Amino acid sequence: MPSTWLITGATSGFGRLVTERALAAGAHVIAVGRRRDRIAELVQLAPKGQITAVELDLTAPDAQTVITDTVRSVGRVDVLVNNAGYGLFGSIEQIDADEARAVFDTNVLANLAVLRATLPALRASRGRVLQTSSLIGQFAWPSSGLYAASKGAVELISEALAHELAPTGVKVTIIEPGTFATEFATNLRVVPPNDVYAPTVGKFLTDISELPPEAFGDPHAVADAIMTVAALEEPPLRLAVGADAVEHIRASLRSRLTELDRWESLSLAPAHQSA
């Protein structure tokens, strides 16, 4: 029986590339996306009977119900690619409550809604969960605080989920792409820094904007990695994709270990005993 994939953010970027690969491999794809024109385009391009298109804003109040009902009508899910999200960059102080709430609604709460809607079917199929994070789900740069926090939440939710699902046979992998040439840059929200944050946030945003095209990886590499991991009997919990992701995550982990070692004596010092 052909496998069934549910892919969110299926109309652009990594989601679109994975959708195309899964269809080419003969899978049935439940493709979830917000844009009607791009959903219609996917339907036209897909082999007949291989796609179930769902036009849906995953932050809508009924999103979980819509996904649940769709999974029930299709009958199964073998692979979930929980990929929908967007970027938000700016200083912590200047990003207001509405902006912060919106990025967590999309990147974290919508992700959870999709998990709740699909996990019963994934347990039944002993399936795969692939959660799209980012290299900055492991650390933060100036300007990335809120976005990194949302991806950090996905990382820890996914790690706990992997432990919780281990007896069921469902495998969870967190995909941590580096910097790739997708539509991410055109869809992200940037809050321009004021004078206070110009030397940090402003400089970082300027440096990123001046990167040459060759600094951005081929997004097909991420789609290929997702397809490979989905087929592994024992996939990794985390997979960094791209040389920059490996480099920066490794540097962050080494820095944290160095700091842990440096301050270990203070961490283990006995509490002060008052007379």
JSON list of N, CA, C and O in Angstrom, two decimals, residues 154-208:
[
{"chain": "A", "resi": 154, "resn": "VAL", "atom": "N", "xyz": [9.74, 24.32, 19.66]},
{"chain": "A", "resi": 154, "resn": "VAL", "atom": "CA", "xyz": [9.50, 23.15, 18.81]},
{"chain": "A", "resi": 154, "resn": "VAL", "atom": "C", "xyz": [10.53, 22.07, 19.10]},
{"chain": "A", "resi": 154, "resn": "VAL", "atom": "O", "xyz": [10.20, 20.88, 19.16]},
{"chain": "A", "resi": 155, "resn": "GLU", "atom": "N", "xyz": [11.78, 22.47, 19.30]},
{"chain": "A", "resi": 155, "resn": "GLU", "atom": "CA", "xyz": [12.84, 21.49, 19.58]},
{"chain": "A", "resi": 155, "resn": "GLU", "atom": "C", "xyz": [12.54, 20.71, 20.86]},
{"chain": "A", "resi": 155, "resn": "GLU", "atom": "O", "xyz": [12.63, 19.46, 20.88]},
{"chain": "A", "resi": 156, "resn": "LEU", "atom": "N", "xyz": [12.20, 21.41, 21.93]},
{"chain": "A", "resi": 156, "resn": "LEU", "atom": "CA", "xyz": [11.99, 20.72, 23.21]},
{"chain": "A", "resi": 156, "resn": "LEU", "atom": "C", "xyz": [10.68, 19.95, 23.24]},
{"chain": "A", "resi": 156, "resn": "LEU", "atom": "O", "xyz": [10.59, 18.87, 23.84]},
{"chain": "A", "resi": 157, "resn": "ILE", "atom": "N", "xyz": [9.65, 20.48, 22.59]},
{"chain": "A", "resi": 157, "resn": "ILE", "atom": "CA", "xyz": [8.41, 19.73, 22.45]},
{"chain": "A", "resi": 157, "resn": "ILE", "atom": "C", "xyz": [8.69, 18.42, 21.71]},
{"chain": "A", "resi": 157, "resn": "ILE", "atom": "O", "xyz": [8.23, 17.34, 22.12]},
{"chain": "A", "resi": 158, "resn": "SER", "atom": "N", "xyz": [9.47, 18.51, 20.65]},
{"chain": "A", "resi": 158, "resn": "SER", "atom": "CA", "xyz": [9.76, 17.33, 19.84]},
{"chain": "A", "resi": 158, "resn": "SER", "atom": "C", "xyz": [10.61, 16.32, 20.59]},
{"chain": "A", "resi": 158, "resn": "SER", "atom": "O", "xyz": [10.42, 15.10, 20.45]},
{"chain": "A", "resi": 159, "resn": "GLU", "atom": "N", "xyz": [11.56, 16.81, 21.38]},
{"chain": "A", "resi": 159, "resn": "GLU", "atom": "CA", "xyz": [12.40, 15.89, 22.16]},
{"chain": "A", "resi": 159, "resn": "GLU", "atom": "C", "xyz": [11.56, 15.13, 23.17]},
{"chain": "A", "resi": 159, "resn": "GLU", "atom": "O", "xyz": [11.71, 13.91, 23.33]},
{"chain": "A", "resi": 160, "resn": "ALA", "atom": "N", "xyz": [10.69, 15.85, 23.88]},
{"chain": "A", "resi": 160, "resn": "ALA", "atom": "CA", "xyz": [9.80, 15.18, 24.83]},
{"chain": "A", "resi": 160, "resn": "ALA", "atom": "C", "xyz": [8.87, 14.20, 24.11]},
{"chain": "A", "resi": 160, "resn": "ALA", "atom": "O", "xyz": [8.64, 13.08, 24.58]},
{"chain": "A", "resi": 161, "resn": "LEU", "atom": "N", "xyz": [8.36, 14.63, 22.95]},
{"chain": "A", "resi": 161, "resn": "LEU", "atom": "CA", "xyz": [7.46, 13.77, 22.18]},
{"chain": "A", "resi": 161, "resn": "LEU", "atom": "C", "xyz": [8.15, 12.48, 21.77]},
{"chain": "A", "resi": 161, "resn": "LEU", "atom": "O", "xyz": [7.55, 11.40, 21.81]},
{"chain": "A", "resi": 162, "resn": "ALA", "atom": "N", "xyz": [9.42, 12.57, 21.38]},
{"chain": "A", "resi": 162, "resn": "ALA", "atom": "CA", "xyz": [10.16, 11.37, 20.99]},
{"chain": "A", "resi": 162, "resn": "ALA", "atom": "C", "xyz": [10.23, 10.37, 22.13]},
{"chain": "A", "resi": 162, "resn": "ALA", "atom": "O", "xyz": [10.06, 9.16, 21.93]},
{"chain": "A", "resi": 163, "resn": "HIS", "atom": "N", "xyz": [10.48, 10.88, 23.34]},
{"chain": "A", "resi": 163, "resn": "HIS", "atom": "CA", "xyz": [10.51, 10.00, 24.51]},
{"chain": "A", "resi": 163, "resn": "HIS", "atom": "C", "xyz": [9.13, 9.39, 24.77]},
{"chain": "A", "resi": 163, "resn": "HIS", "atom": "O", "xyz": [9.00, 8.19, 25.04]},
{"chain": "A", "resi": 164, "resn": "GLU", "atom": "N", "xyz": [8.11, 10.22, 24.69]},
{"chain": "A", "resi": 164, "resn": "GLU", "atom": "CA", "xyz": [6.75, 9.77, 25.01]},
{"chain": "A", "resi": 164, "resn": "GLU", "atom": "C", "xyz": [6.24, 8.74, 24.01]},
{"chain": "A", "resi": 164, "resn": "GLU", "atom": "O", "xyz": [5.49, 7.82, 24.38]},
{"chain": "A", "resi": 165, "resn": "LEU", "atom": "N", "xyz": [6.65, 8.87, 22.75]},
{"chain": "A", "resi": 165, "resn": "LEU", "atom": "CA", "xyz": [6.15, 7.97, 21.71]},
{"chain": "A", "resi": 165, "resn": "LEU", "atom": "C", "xyz": [7.03, 6.74, 21.50]},
{"chain": "A", "resi": 165, "resn": "LEU", "atom": "O", "xyz": [6.64, 5.85, 20.74]},
{"chain": "A", "resi": 166, "resn": "ALA", "atom": "N", "xyz": [8.17, 6.68, 22.15]},
{"chain": "A", "resi": 166, "resn": "ALA", "atom": "CA", "xyz": [9.11, 5.58, 21.89]},
{"chain": "A", "resi": 166, "resn": "ALA", "atom": "C", "xyz": [8.46, 4.20, 21.97]},
{"chain": "A", "resi": 166, "resn": "ALA", "atom": "O", "xyz": [8.71, 3.35, 21.09]},
{"chain": "A", "resi": 167, "resn": "PRO", "atom": "N", "xyz": [7.62, 3.90, 22.96]},
{"chain": "A", "resi": 167, "resn": "PRO", "atom": "CA", "xyz": [7.03, 2.55, 23.02]},
{"chain": "A", "resi": 167, "resn": "PRO", "atom": "C", "xyz": [6.06, 2.25, 21.88]},
{"chain": "A", "resi": 167, "resn": "PRO", "atom": "O", "xyz": [5.75, 1.08, 21.63]},
{"chain": "A", "resi": 168, "resn": "THR", "atom": "N", "xyz": [5.58, 3.27, 21.18]},
{"chain": "A", "resi": 168, "resn": "THR", "atom": "CA", "xyz": [4.57, 3.07, 20.13]},
{"chain": "A", "resi": 168, "resn": "THR", "atom": "C", "xyz": [5.18, 2.77, 18.77]},
{"chain": "A", "resi": 168, "resn": "THR", "atom": "O", "xyz": [4.46, 2.40, 17.84]},
{"chain": "A", "resi": 169, "resn": "GLY", "atom": "N", "xyz": [6.49, 3.01, 18.62]},
{"chain": "A", "resi": 169, "resn": "GLY", "atom": "CA", "xyz": [7.13, 2.80, 17.34]},
{"chain": "A", "resi": 169, "resn": "GLY", "atom": "C", "xyz": [7.17, 4.03, 16.46]},
{"chain": "A", "resi": 169, "resn": "GLY", "atom": "O", "xyz": [7.79, 4.01, 15.39]},
{"chain": "A", "resi": 170, "resn": "VAL", "atom": "N", "xyz": [6.53, 5.12, 16.88]},
{"chain": "A", "resi": 170, "resn": "VAL", "atom": "CA", "xyz": [6.59, 6.36, 16.11]},
{"chain": "A", "resi": 170, "resn": "VAL", "atom": "C", "xyz": [7.95, 7.02, 16.34]},
{"chain": "A", "resi": 170, "resn": "VAL", "atom": "O", "xyz": [8.38, 7.16, 17.49]},
{"chain": "A", "resi": 171, "resn": "LYS", "atom": "N", "xyz": [8.62, 7.43, 15.28]},
{"chain": "A", "resi": 171, "resn": "LYS", "atom": "CA", "xyz": [9.93, 8.08, 15.37]},
{"chain": "A", "resi": 171, "resn": "LYS", "atom": "C", "xyz": [9.79, 9.57, 15.08]},
{"chain": "A", "resi": 171, "resn": "LYS", "atom": "O", "xyz": [9.06, 9.97, 14.18]},
{"chain": "A", "resi": 172, "resn": "VAL", "atom": "N", "xyz": [10.52, 10.37, 15.84]},
{"chain": "A", "resi": 172, "resn": "VAL", "atom": "CA", "xyz": [10.48, 11.83, 15.70]},
{"chain": "A", "resi": 172, "resn": "VAL", "atom": "C", "xyz": [11.86, 12.34, 15.33]},
{"chain": "A", "resi": 172, "resn": "VAL", "atom": "O", "xyz": [12.86, 11.96, 15.95]},
{"chain": "A", "resi": 173, "resn": "THR", "atom": "N", "xyz": [11.91, 13.20, 14.32]},
{"chain": "A", "resi": 173, "resn": "THR", "atom": "CA", "xyz": [13.16, 13.84, 13.93]},
{"chain": "A", "resi": 173, "resn": "THR", "atom": "C", "xyz": [12.94, 15.34, 13.77]},
{"chain": "A", "resi": 173, "resn": "THR", "atom": "O", "xyz": [11.96, 15.77, 13.15]},
{"chain": "A", "resi": 174, "resn": "ILE", "atom": "N", "xyz": [13.86, 16.11, 14.34]},
{"chain": "A", "resi": 174, "resn": "ILE", "atom": "CA", "xyz": [13.84, 17.57, 14.21]},
{"chain": "A", "resi": 174, "resn": "ILE", "atom": "C", "xyz": [14.80, 17.94, 13.10]},
{"chain": "A", "resi": 174, "resn": "ILE", "atom": "O", "xyz": [15.99, 17.62, 13.16]},
{"chain": "A", "resi": 175, "resn": "ILE", "atom": "N", "xyz": [14.30, 18.64, 12.08]},
{"chain": "A", "resi": 175, "resn": "ILE", "atom": "CA", "xyz": [15.13, 19.08, 10.96]},
{"chain": "A", "resi": 175, "resn": "ILE", "atom": "C", "xyz": [15.58, 20.51, 11.24]},
{"chain": "A", "resi": 175, "resn": "ILE", "atom": "O", "xyz": [14.75, 21.40, 11.48]},
{"chain": "A", "resi": 176, "resn": "GLU", "atom": "N", "xyz": [16.90, 20.74, 11.21]},
{"chain": "A", "resi": 176, "resn": "GLU", "atom": "CA", "xyz": [17.48, 22.04, 11.55]},
{"chain": "A", "resi": 176, "resn": "GLU", "atom": "C", "xyz": [18.23, 22.60, 10.34]},
{"chain": "A", "resi": 176, "resn": "GLU", "atom": "O", "xyz": [19.46, 22.49, 10.23]},
{"chain": "A", "resi": 177, "resn": "PRO", "atom": "N", "xyz": [17.51, 23.21, 9.40]},
{"chain": "A", "resi": 177, "resn": "PRO", "atom": "CA", "xyz": [18.18, 23.76, 8.21]},
{"chain": "A", "resi": 177, "resn": "PRO", "atom": "C", "xyz": [19.01, 24.98, 8.56]},
{"chain": "A", "resi": 177, "resn": "PRO", "atom": "O", "xyz": [18.68, 25.76, 9.46]},
{"chain": "A", "resi": 178, "resn": "GLY", "atom": "N", "xyz": [20.09, 25.15, 7.80]},
{"chain": "A", "resi": 178, "resn": "GLY", "atom": "CA", "xyz": [20.85, 26.39, 7.87]},
{"chain": "A", "resi": 178, "resn": "GLY", "atom": "C", "xyz": [20.22, 27.43, 6.98]},
{"chain": "A", "resi": 178, "resn": "GLY", "atom": "O", "xyz": [18.99, 27.52, 6.87]},
{"chain": "A", "resi": 179, "resn": "THR", "atom": "N", "xyz": [21.04, 28.23, 6.32]},
{"chain": "A", "resi": 179, "resn": "THR", "atom": "CA", "xyz": [20.55, 29.31, 5.47]},
{"chain": "A", "resi": 179, "resn": "THR", "atom": "C", "xyz": [20.41, 28.82, 4.04]},
{"chain": "A", "resi": 179, "resn": "THR", "atom": "O", "xyz": [21.41, 28.50, 3.39]},
{"chain": "A", "resi": 180, "resn": "PHE", "atom": "N", "xyz": [19.18, 28.77, 3.56]},
{"chain": "A", "resi": 180, "resn": "PHE", "atom": "CA", "xyz": [18.91, 28.25, 2.23]},
{"chain": "A", "resi": 180, "resn": "PHE", "atom": "C", "xyz": [18.10, 29.25, 1.42]},
{"chain": "A", "resi": 180, "resn": "PHE", "atom": "O", "xyz": [17.40, 30.10, 1.97]},
{"chain": "A", "resi": 181, "resn": "ALA", "atom": "N", "xyz": [18.21, 29.11, 0.12]},
{"chain": "A", "resi": 181, "resn": "ALA", "atom": "CA", "xyz": [17.56, 30.05, -0.80]},
{"chain": "A", "resi": 181, "resn": "ALA", "atom": "C", "xyz": [16.11, 29.64, -1.04]},
{"chain": "A", "resi": 181, "resn": "ALA", "atom": "O", "xyz": [15.76, 29.01, -2.04]},
{"chain": "A", "resi": 182, "resn": "THR", "atom": "N", "xyz": [15.25, 29.97, -0.07]},
{"chain": "A", "resi": 182, "resn": "THR", "atom": "CA", "xyz": [13.82, 29.72, -0.20]},
{"chain": "A", "resi": 182, "resn": "THR", "atom": "C", "xyz": [13.07, 31.04, -0.13]},
{"chain": "A", "resi": 182, "resn": "THR", "atom": "O", "xyz": [13.68, 32.11, -0.10]},
{"chain": "A", "resi": 183, "resn": "GLU", "atom": "N", "xyz": [11.74, 30.97, -0.07]},
{"chain": "A", "resi": 183, "resn": "GLU", "atom": "CA", "xyz": [10.93, 32.17, 0.06]},
{"chain": "A", "resi": 183, "resn": "GLU", "atom": "C", "xyz": [10.88, 32.68, 1.50]},
{"chain": "A", "resi": 183, "resn": "GLU", "atom": "O", "xyz": [10.16, 33.64, 1.79]},
{"chain": "A", "resi": 184, "resn": "PHE", "atom": "N", "xyz": [11.62, 32.05, 2.39]},
{"chain": "A", "resi": 184, "resn": "PHE", "atom": "CA", "xyz": [11.60, 32.45, 3.79]},
{"chain": "A", "resi": 184, "resn": "PHE", "atom": "C", "xyz": [11.89, 33.94, 3.95]},
{"chain": "A", "resi": 184, "resn": "PHE", "atom": "O", "xyz": [11.20, 34.65, 4.69]},
{"chain": "A", "resi": 185, "resn": "ALA", "atom": "N", "xyz": [12.91, 34.43, 3.23]},
{"chain": "A", "resi": 185, "resn": "ALA", "atom": "CA", "xyz": [13.31, 35.83, 3.38]},
{"chain": "A", "resi": 185, "resn": "ALA", "atom": "C", "xyz": [12.23, 36.79, 2.92]},
{"chain": "A", "resi": 185, "resn": "ALA", "atom": "O", "xyz": [12.09, 37.89, 3.47]},
{"chain": "A", "resi": 186, "resn": "THR", "atom": "N", "xyz": [11.44, 36.38, 1.94]},
{"chain": "A", "resi": 186, "resn": "THR", "atom": "CA", "xyz": [10.40, 37.28, 1.44]},
{"chain": "A", "resi": 186, "resn": "THR", "atom": "C", "xyz": [9.16, 37.27, 2.33]},
{"chain": "A", "resi": 186, "resn": "THR", "atom": "O", "xyz": [8.34, 38.19, 2.27]},
{"chain": "A", "resi": 187, "resn": "ASN", "atom": "N", "xyz": [9.01, 36.24, 3.14]},
{"chain": "A", "resi": 187, "resn": "ASN", "atom": "CA", "xyz": [7.83, 36.11, 3.99]},
{"chain": "A", "resi": 187, "resn": "ASN", "atom": "C", "xyz": [8.06, 36.54, 5.44]},
{"chain": "A", "resi": 187, "resn": "ASN", "atom": "O", "xyz": [7.11, 36.62, 6.21]},
{"chain": "A", "resi": 188, "resn": "LEU", "atom": "N", "xyz": [9.33, 36.78, 5.79]},
{"chain": "A", "resi": 188, "resn": "LEU", "atom": "CA", "xyz": [9.57, 37.07, 7.20]},
{"chain": "A", "resi": 188, "resn": "LEU", "atom": "C", "xyz": [9.20, 38.51, 7.55]},
{"chain": "A", "resi": 188, "resn": "LEU", "atom": "O", "xyz": [9.10, 39.38, 6.69]},
{"chain": "A", "resi": 189, "resn": "ARG", "atom": "N", "xyz": [9.00, 38.73, 8.84]},
{"chain": "A", "resi": 189, "resn": "ARG", "atom": "CA", "xyz": [8.65, 40.05, 9.37]},
{"chain": "A", "resi": 189, "resn": "ARG", "atom": "C", "xyz": [9.87, 40.61, 10.08]},
{"chain": "A", "resi": 189, "resn": "ARG", "atom": "O", "xyz": [10.47, 39.95, 10.93]},
{"chain": "A", "resi": 190, "resn": "VAL", "atom": "N", "xyz": [10.27, 41.82, 9.73]},
{"chain": "A", "resi": 190, "resn": "VAL", "atom": "CA", "xyz": [11.42, 42.47, 10.35]},
{"chain": "A", "resi": 190, "resn": "VAL", "atom": "C", "xyz": [10.97, 43.77, 11.01]},
{"chain": "A", "resi": 190, "resn": "VAL", "atom": "O", "xyz": [10.30, 44.59, 10.39]},
{"chain": "A", "resi": 191, "resn": "VAL", "atom": "N", "xyz": [11.31, 43.91, 12.29]},
{"chain": "A", "resi": 191, "resn": "VAL", "atom": "CA", "xyz": [11.04, 45.15, 13.02]},
{"chain": "A", "resi": 191, "resn": "VAL", "atom": "C", "xyz": [12.35, 45.94, 13.03]},
{"chain": "A", "resi": 191, "resn": "VAL", "atom": "O", "xyz": [13.32, 45.54, 13.68]},
{"chain": "A", "resi": 192, "resn": "PRO", "atom": "N", "xyz": [12.43, 47.06, 12.31]},
{"chain": "A", "resi": 192, "resn": "PRO", "atom": "CA", "xyz": [13.68, 47.81, 12.22]},
{"chain": "A", "resi": 192, "resn": "PRO", "atom": "C", "xyz": [14.14, 48.29, 13.60]},
{"chain": "A", "resi": 192, "resn": "PRO", "atom": "O", "xyz": [13.33, 48.76, 14.41]},
{"chain": "A", "resi": 193, "resn": "PRO", "atom": "N", "xyz": [15.44, 48.18, 13.88]},
{"chain": "A", "resi": 193, "resn": "PRO", "atom": "CA", "xyz": [15.94, 48.57, 15.20]},
{"chain": "A", "resi": 193, "resn": "PRO", "atom": "C", "xyz": [16.02, 50.08, 15.35]},
{"chain": "A", "resi": 193, "resn": "PRO", "atom": "O", "xyz": [16.26, 50.81, 14.38]},
{"chain": "A", "resi": 194, "resn": "ASN", "atom": "N", "xyz": [15.85, 50.55, 16.59]},
{"chain": "A", "resi": 194, "resn": "ASN", "atom": "CA", "xyz": [16.08, 51.96, 16.89]},
{"chain": "A", "resi": 194, "resn": "ASN", "atom": "C", "xyz": [17.58, 52.18, 17.14]},
{"chain": "A", "resi": 194, "resn": "ASN", "atom": "O", "xyz": [18.39, 51.26, 17.00]},
{"chain": "A", "resi": 195, "resn": "ASP", "atom": "N", "xyz": [17.94, 53.38, 17.54]},
{"chain": "A", "resi": 195, "resn": "ASP", "atom": "CA", "xyz": [19.35, 53.72, 17.71]},
{"chain": "A", "resi": 195, "resn": "ASP", "atom": "C", "xyz": [20.03, 52.87, 18.78]},
{"chain": "A", "resi": 195, "resn": "ASP", "atom": "O", "xyz": [21.23, 52.55, 18.68]},
{"chain": "A", "resi": 196, "resn": "VAL", "atom": "N", "xyz": [19.28, 52.49, 19.81]},
{"chain": "A", "resi": 196, "resn": "VAL", "atom": "CA", "xyz": [19.86, 51.70, 20.90]},
{"chain": "A", "resi": 196, "resn": "VAL", "atom": "C", "xyz": [20.39, 50.36, 20.37]},
{"chain": "A", "resi": 196, "resn": "VAL", "atom": "O", "xyz": [21.46, 49.89, 20.76]},
{"chain": "A", "resi": 197, "resn": "TYR", "atom": "N", "xyz": [19.63, 49.76, 19.45]},
{"chain": "A", "resi": 197, "resn": "TYR", "atom": "CA", "xyz": [19.97, 48.42, 18.97]},
{"chain": "A", "resi": 197, "resn": "TYR", "atom": "C", "xyz": [20.64, 48.41, 17.60]},
{"chain": "A", "resi": 197, "resn": "TYR", "atom": "O", "xyz": [20.90, 47.33, 17.05]},
{"chain": "A", "resi": 198, "resn": "ALA", "atom": "N", "xyz": [20.95, 49.58, 17.07]},
{"chain": "A", "resi": 198, "resn": "ALA", "atom": "CA", "xyz": [21.64, 49.64, 15.78]},
{"chain": "A", "resi": 198, "resn": "ALA", "atom": "C", "xyz": [22.99, 48.91, 15.78]},
{"chain": "A", "resi": 198, "resn": "ALA", "atom": "O", "xyz": [23.32, 48.22, 14.81]},
{"chain": "A", "resi": 199, "resn": "PRO", "atom": "N", "xyz": [23.81, 49.02, 16.87]},
{"chain": "A", "resi": 199, "resn": "PRO", "atom": "CA", "xyz": [25.12, 48.34, 16.84]},
{"chain": "A", "resi": 199, "resn": "PRO", "atom": "C", "xyz": [25.03, 46.81, 16.90]},
{"chain": "A", "resi": 199, "resn": "PRO", "atom": "O", "xyz": [26.00, 46.13, 16.54]},
{"chain": "A", "resi": 200, "resn": "THR", "atom": "N", "xyz": [23.91, 46.27, 17.35]},
{"chain": "A", "resi": 200, "resn": "THR", "atom": "CA", "xyz": [23.79, 44.82, 17.49]},
{"chain": "A", "resi": 200, "resn": "THR", "atom": "C", "xyz": [22.79, 44.27, 16.48]},
{"chain": "A", "resi": 200, "resn": "THR", "atom": "O", "xyz": [23.15, 43.62, 15.50]},
{"chain": "A", "resi": 201, "resn": "VAL", "atom": "N", "xyz": [21.51, 44.56, 16.72]},
{"chain": "A", "resi": 201, "resn": "VAL", "atom": "CA", "xyz": [20.46, 44.07, 15.82]},
{"chain": "A", "resi": 201, "resn": "VAL", "atom": "C", "xyz": [20.64, 44.66, 14.42]},
{"chain": "A", "resi": 201, "resn": "VAL", "atom": "O", "xyz": [20.58, 43.94, 13.41]},
{"chain": "A", "resi": 202, "resn": "GLY", "atom": "N", "xyz": [20.86, 45.96, 14.34]},
{"chain": "A", "resi": 202, "resn": "GLY", "atom": "CA", "xyz": [21.01, 46.60, 13.04]},
{"chain": "A", "resi": 202, "resn": "GLY", "atom": "C", "xyz": [22.18, 46.05, 12.26]},
{"chain": "A", "resi": 202, "resn": "GLY", "atom": "O", "xyz": [22.07, 45.77, 11.06]},
{"chain": "A", "resi": 203, "resn": "LYS", "atom": "N", "xyz": [23.32, 45.91, 12.93]},
{"chain": "A", "resi": 203, "resn": "LYS", "atom": "CA", "xyz": [24.51, 45.37, 12.24]},
{"chain": "A", "resi": 203, "resn": "LYS", "atom": "C", "xyz": [24.27, 43.95, 11.76]},
{"chain": "A", "resi": 203, "resn": "LYS", "atom": "O", "xyz": [24.64, 43.60, 10.63]},
{"chain": "A", "resi": 204, "resn": "PHE", "atom": "N", "xyz": [23.66, 43.14, 12.59]},
{"chain": "A", "resi": 204, "resn": "PHE", "atom": "CA", "xyz": [23.41, 41.76, 12.19]},
{"chain": "A", "resi": 204, "resn": "PHE", "atom": "C", "xyz": [22.50, 41.70, 10.96]},
{"chain": "A", "resi": 204, "resn": "PHE", "atom": "O", "xyz": [22.78, 40.97, 10.01]},
{"chain": "A", "resi": 205, "resn": "LEU", "atom": "N", "xyz": [21.42, 42.46, 10.98]},
{"chain": "A", "resi": 205, "resn": "LEU", "atom": "CA", "xyz": [20.49, 42.45, 9.86]},
{"chain": "A", "resi": 205, "resn": "LEU", "atom": "C", "xyz": [21.16, 42.97, 8.58]},
{"chain": "A", "resi": 205, "resn": "LEU", "atom": "O", "xyz": [20.93, 42.45, 7.49]},
{"chain": "A", "resi": 206, "resn": "THR", "atom": "N", "xyz": [22.01, 43.97, 8.72]},
{"chain": "A", "resi": 206, "resn": "THR", "atom": "CA", "xyz": [22.74, 44.48, 7.56]},
{"chain": "A", "resi": 206, "resn": "THR", "atom": "C", "xyz": [23.70, 43.43, 7.02]},
{"chain": "A", "resi": 206, "resn": "THR", "atom": "O", "xyz": [23.78, 43.22, 5.80]},
{"chain": "A", "resi": 207, "resn": "ASP", "atom": "N", "xyz": [24.41, 42.79, 7.91]},
{"chain": "A", "resi": 207, "resn": "ASP", "atom": "CA", "xyz": [25.36, 41.75, 7.48]},
{"chain": "A", "resi": 207, "resn": "ASP", "atom": "C", "xyz": [24.65, 40.62, 6.72]},
{"chain": "A", "resi": 207, "resn": "ASP", "atom": "O", "xyz": [25.14, 40.14, 5.70]},
{"chain": "A", "resi": 208, "resn": "ILE", "atom": "N", "xyz": [23.51, 40.21, 7.24]},
{"chain": "A", "resi": 208, "resn": "ILE", "atom": "CA", "xyz": [22.75, 39.14, 6.59]},
{"chain": "A", "resi": 208, "resn": "ILE", "atom": "C", "xyz": [22.27, 39.58, 5.21]},
{"chain": "A", "resi": 208, "resn": "ILE", "atom": "O", "xyz": [22.32, 38.83, 4.23]}
]
